[in-house]
Amino acid sequence: MACYEKAYINILLFITGEIKFIRLFFISKTVLLCRVFCYTFLMIKLYEKGAWLINGSQIIVDGADAESKLKRHGIQVSKEEARKGTISYGILASHNKGNERNLRLKFDSLTSHDITYVGIIQTARASGMEKFPMPYVLTNCHNSLCAVGGTINQDDHVFALSAARKYGGVYVPPHLAVIHSYNREMTAGCGKMILGSDSHTRYGALGTMAVGEGGGELAKQLAGRTYDMAYPQVVGIFLEGEPAKGVGPQDVALSIIGAVFKNGYVKNKVMEFTGDGVSKLSVDFRNGIDVMTTETTCWSSIWKTDSQVKTYLEQRGRGGDYRELKPGSAAYYDGFITVDLSKIEPCIALPFHPSNVYTIKELQHNAKDIFAKVEEENKASGLNLKLGLKYHDGGVWADQAIIAGCSGGIYSNIMAAADILKGHSTGNGNFSMSIYPESQPTYLELVKNGAVETFLKAGVLVREAFCGPCFGAGDTPANNELSIRHVTRNFPNREGSKPGDGQIASVALMDARSIAATAVNGGKITSAIELNVKYGKYKFYFDRSIYDKRVYDGTDKPIPETELVFGPNIKDWPKMPALPDHLLVKIVSFITDPVTTTDELIPSGETSSYRSNPLKLAEFTLSRKDPDYVKRAKEVLTLEEQRRAGNIDSKTTDVFQKIQSISGCEKIEPAEVGIGSAIFARKPGDGSAREQAASCQRVLGASANFALEYATKRYRSNLINWGILPFLVTDEKKLANGDYIFFANIKKAVREKAEKITGFVLNEKTAEISVTLGELTDTERQILVDGCLINFYASANVGD
């Protein structure tokens, strides 16, 4: 066994049409830990092929005998017709201005928070927008701590209020509600579509197909254009059974994420939740699962609706937004997953991804070995974790606990935590716990039901509606500490530490119930099902007057004469060049991690205050992943500026001589060749929808990205909207950091939809490399040619 020390093998089995994952961990010379990925064959099943859902209950897997089974049920429609039986089809069709294969979507409303709305509104203004053509909700739940960077955060808030007045929008003041909770309470409704500039824009449990995208896509909607994409595949998520007492929505969500993230089963697809198990879950519980579907890399989500959803909307004065949504009598899904809720166990997602999932029971029994494995995995990314320090005195110990935001701060989660903590104390040692309710209406109910008193008596702080614990603003643990959180993400630095400065802390994701159970035990990680707790049944009374008294709602009531209020940090986008006829790019960062997150491309946390200042924010690009990136990118930008001025240095002259030595390129002169920087990453763009992950590269002169694949559609869309060519390569060994790659006639290749584009790597010996751009709409091609979305709207190339 010595040769298998600290290694693991994934085995993929196809059994009776179901995909099953076994993960074998060879952790030490004496221990062989064999676990089923996602804990048990019987809990989550991924089907190898598509499946039919008949009358909402009978599953027929696609295959040789499917036709005969369908006939026995009296089903004689084609697969294509049955695809129209999904909930997703009906919603997409009602919002589509294109054809069935190529969607051109108009959304019912938009939403942004204070890290993203300034750039979006600035882009839309530059694109000719004169008013918001649809409801646009501007919340202030990210940059609501106004001590960072002087006045600049509050300056953004004042800008947003003036924009809501001028263009006719909704302004939600700081601390009143987090973005997704406000939209659940006030805008989501059955059959609607909402587009948001936050990746966790998910309101599927309320019958709303919601999509998180980069700001460019919202700017298109504001400019009266459409959201264009090929019709997505739809994966059925069939819930059955009922969760055990002590199991919460985060446990279900993490179990699903663990089963589908690494294999890409739902990537860029719609997850459609059906099955008898849905009715066994409260709407709060469903919302808690739904918001986490972003971490699967799906495009959107939708659930069947029922009387509980109707009651939820009626409580908020919006009963008219309810209608029953369910699959037709025969619905065909391109993929299918069954989830037995009764077999879900309390889970923990260890650093540094929500898919790194174990049951708490597994961790308790094998902490030493599991921690050693996680530490080893993260060394490759330069993260020197010391999780092993957390295993002592017969258990695993956390230093901090937080329940917050759109996933954890939900009313029923907090009430369950209060039931567990009642009469207990978190102690006066190092362990601490804080709770951030999702909105002030939720906070009021917690006060009325006595939960706030329970928490304060237990030593738990109850704080404002704030998203900071999810992205690294506030609540930063000490070096080497472990924070357990019911939030959406546990990426590196999401707790606020700076490994580049020798600081590192870790976040593990858990459900509010097990977090509270852990707090009862003074920080010793504990599963909620280990405690005998009597959970109460609490009604929720929504007091809309809290919003009526503070929220500015100017929907359909623009006041054009209103002057926008610009703080000194709010800057316009710099001018971006159009795509040249020929392109020379230099790779200035080469990242070989399996996945690169948007947090690594442009850090969250302390950089958030500068999101309204493109040039200043760009200084942080890749600062935690590749600190020399900005310097190298600026050097290439200087070469381009010199080229435009006709000043070519000796090193650049050598490069152009190599270009002219290529057959067919002998007459190409420097004046015809644009110079830009580029990065290579194997799979960039997982995580946040923030467009700055692309725009910061562009501000520094980036022209292209090279990747084996892109982690999410939203990141790739951001690249396109900022004029960065999203190249795909198949062999990373043909590229290296510092390489120059030349593309002749690149503009023509983009315009004429070349399937493959030939580039030339200009080393001692010039070598050919073949790249592709993947699927692009005609509009996306023109945006790339024009150099960015703003240029596209400023040109004469804008069509309907």
PDB file of C-alpha atoms in Angstrom, residues 115-116 197-200 212-214 261 294-295 352-353 470-471 489 491-494 591 593 595-605 607-608 611 617 620-625 679 681 683-697 705 710-719:
ATOM      1  CA  ILE A 115     -20.451  45.923  -6.578  1.00  0.00           C
ATOM      2  CA  THR A 116     -21.872  45.781 -10.095  1.00  0.00           C
ATOM      3  CA  SER A 197     -25.490  40.611 -12.174  1.00  0.00           C
ATOM      4  CA  ASP A 198     -24.778  38.233  -9.302  1.00  0.00           C
ATOM      5  CA  SER A 199     -24.045  34.596  -9.963  1.00  0.00           C
ATOM      6  CA  HIS A 200     -26.530  33.397  -7.327  1.00  0.00           C
ATOM      7  CA  GLY A 212     -26.813  35.295 -13.051  1.00  0.00           C
ATOM      8  CA  GLU A 213     -24.659  36.973 -15.687  1.00  0.00           C
ATOM      9  CA  GLY A 214     -21.966  39.563 -16.198  1.00  0.00           C
ATOM     10  CA  PHE A 261     -19.834  19.569 -10.274  1.00  0.00           C
ATOM     11  CA  THR A 294     -25.159  28.085  -9.057  1.00  0.00           C
ATOM     12  CA  GLU A 295     -22.328  25.994  -7.600  1.00  0.00           C
ATOM     13  CA  PHE A 352     -11.814  25.247  -1.096  1.00  0.00           C
ATOM     14  CA  HIS A 353     -14.950  24.428  -3.041  1.00  0.00           C
ATOM     15  CA  CYS A 470     -19.876  35.221   1.561  1.00  0.00           C
ATOM     16  CA  PHE A 471     -17.145  37.141  -0.255  1.00  0.00           C
ATOM     17  CA  ARG A 489     -19.098  29.724  -1.225  1.00  0.00           C
ATOM     18  CA  PHE A 491     -13.353  29.640  -2.194  1.00  0.00           C
ATOM     19  CA  PRO A 492      -9.863  30.798  -1.109  1.00  0.00           C
ATOM     20  CA  ASN A 493      -9.904  34.277   0.477  1.00  0.00           C
ATOM     21  CA  ARG A 494     -13.697  34.258   0.748  1.00  0.00           C
ATOM     22  CA  ILE A 591      -2.180  28.990 -14.831  1.00  0.00           C
ATOM     23  CA  ASP A 593      -4.756  24.748 -11.717  1.00  0.00           C
ATOM     24  CA  VAL A 595     -10.084  25.339 -12.163  1.00  0.00           C
ATOM     25  CA  THR A 596      -9.482  29.082 -11.851  1.00  0.00           C
ATOM     26  CA  THR A 597     -12.179  31.065 -10.082  1.00  0.00           C
ATOM     27  CA  THR A 598     -13.234  34.621 -10.775  1.00  0.00           C
ATOM     28  CA  ASP A 599     -12.069  35.394  -7.227  1.00  0.00           C
ATOM     29  CA  GLU A 600      -8.567  34.520  -8.385  1.00  0.00           C
ATOM     30  CA  LEU A 601      -8.891  36.545 -11.587  1.00  0.00           C
ATOM     31  CA  ILE A 602     -10.013  39.634  -9.666  1.00  0.00           C
ATOM     32  CA  PRO A 603     -10.136  39.216  -5.870  1.00  0.00           C
ATOM     33  CA  SER A 604     -13.241  39.975  -3.851  1.00  0.00           C
ATOM     34  CA  GLY A 605     -13.176  41.504  -0.396  1.00  0.00           C
ATOM     35  CA  THR A 607     -11.066  45.231  -3.903  1.00  0.00           C
ATOM     36  CA  SER A 608     -14.853  45.597  -3.927  1.00  0.00           C
ATOM     37  CA  ARG A 611     -15.332  48.326  -8.691  1.00  0.00           C
ATOM     38  CA  LEU A 617      -9.492  48.075  -9.870  1.00  0.00           C
ATOM     39  CA  PHE A 620      -5.628  44.059  -8.430  1.00  0.00           C
ATOM     40  CA  THR A 621      -5.982  41.691 -11.418  1.00  0.00           C
ATOM     41  CA  LEU A 622      -4.640  38.220 -10.566  1.00  0.00           C
ATOM     42  CA  SER A 623      -2.935  39.780  -7.525  1.00  0.00           C
ATOM     43  CA  ARG A 624      -3.444  36.686  -5.381  1.00  0.00           C
ATOM     44  CA  LYS A 625      -2.720  34.172  -8.122  1.00  0.00           C
ATOM     45  CA  ILE A 679      -3.528  34.501 -20.208  1.00  0.00           C
ATOM     46  CA  ALA A 681      -5.821  28.867 -17.752  1.00  0.00           C
ATOM     47  CA  LYS A 683     -10.625  26.062 -16.882  1.00  0.00           C
ATOM     48  CA  PRO A 684     -11.138  29.711 -15.927  1.00  0.00           C
ATOM     49  CA  GLY A 685     -14.260  31.483 -14.712  1.00  0.00           C
ATOM     50  CA  ASP A 686     -15.848  29.344 -12.014  1.00  0.00           C
ATOM     51  CA  GLY A 687     -17.813  31.282  -9.442  1.00  0.00           C
ATOM     52  CA  SER A 688     -18.988  34.875  -9.478  1.00  0.00           C
ATOM     53  CA  ALA A 689     -20.660  36.524 -12.455  1.00  0.00           C
ATOM     54  CA  ARG A 690     -18.596  39.677 -11.966  1.00  0.00           C
ATOM     55  CA  GLU A 691     -17.711  41.167 -15.314  1.00  0.00           C
ATOM     56  CA  GLN A 692     -14.588  42.727 -13.797  1.00  0.00           C
ATOM     57  CA  ALA A 693     -12.886  39.342 -14.081  1.00  0.00           C
ATOM     58  CA  ALA A 694     -12.790  40.144 -17.805  1.00  0.00           C
ATOM     59  CA  SER A 695     -12.901  43.941 -17.929  1.00  0.00           C
ATOM     60  CA  CYS A 696      -9.798  44.289 -15.739  1.00  0.00           C
ATOM     61  CA  GLN A 697      -7.803  42.217 -18.217  1.00  0.00           C
ATOM     62  CA  ASN A 705      -7.687  34.158 -23.284  1.00  0.00           C
ATOM     63  CA  TYR A 710     -14.424  27.786 -19.797  1.00  0.00           C
ATOM     64  CA  ALA A 711     -15.933  26.968 -16.434  1.00  0.00           C
ATOM     65  CA  THR A 712     -19.143  28.939 -16.950  1.00  0.00           C
ATOM     66  CA  LYS A 713     -21.101  30.572 -19.724  1.00  0.00           C
ATOM     67  CA  ARG A 714     -21.230  33.838 -17.781  1.00  0.00           C
ATOM     68  CA  TYR A 715     -17.430  34.237 -17.674  1.00  0.00           C
ATOM     69  CA  ARG A 716     -17.117  33.456 -21.371  1.00  0.00           C
ATOM     70  CA  SER A 717     -19.885  35.994 -22.076  1.00  0.00           C
ATOM     71  CA  ASN A 718     -17.966  38.565 -20.066  1.00  0.00           C
ATOM     72  CA  LEU A 719     -14.871  37.985 -22.196  1.00  0.00           C
TER      73      LEU A 719
END
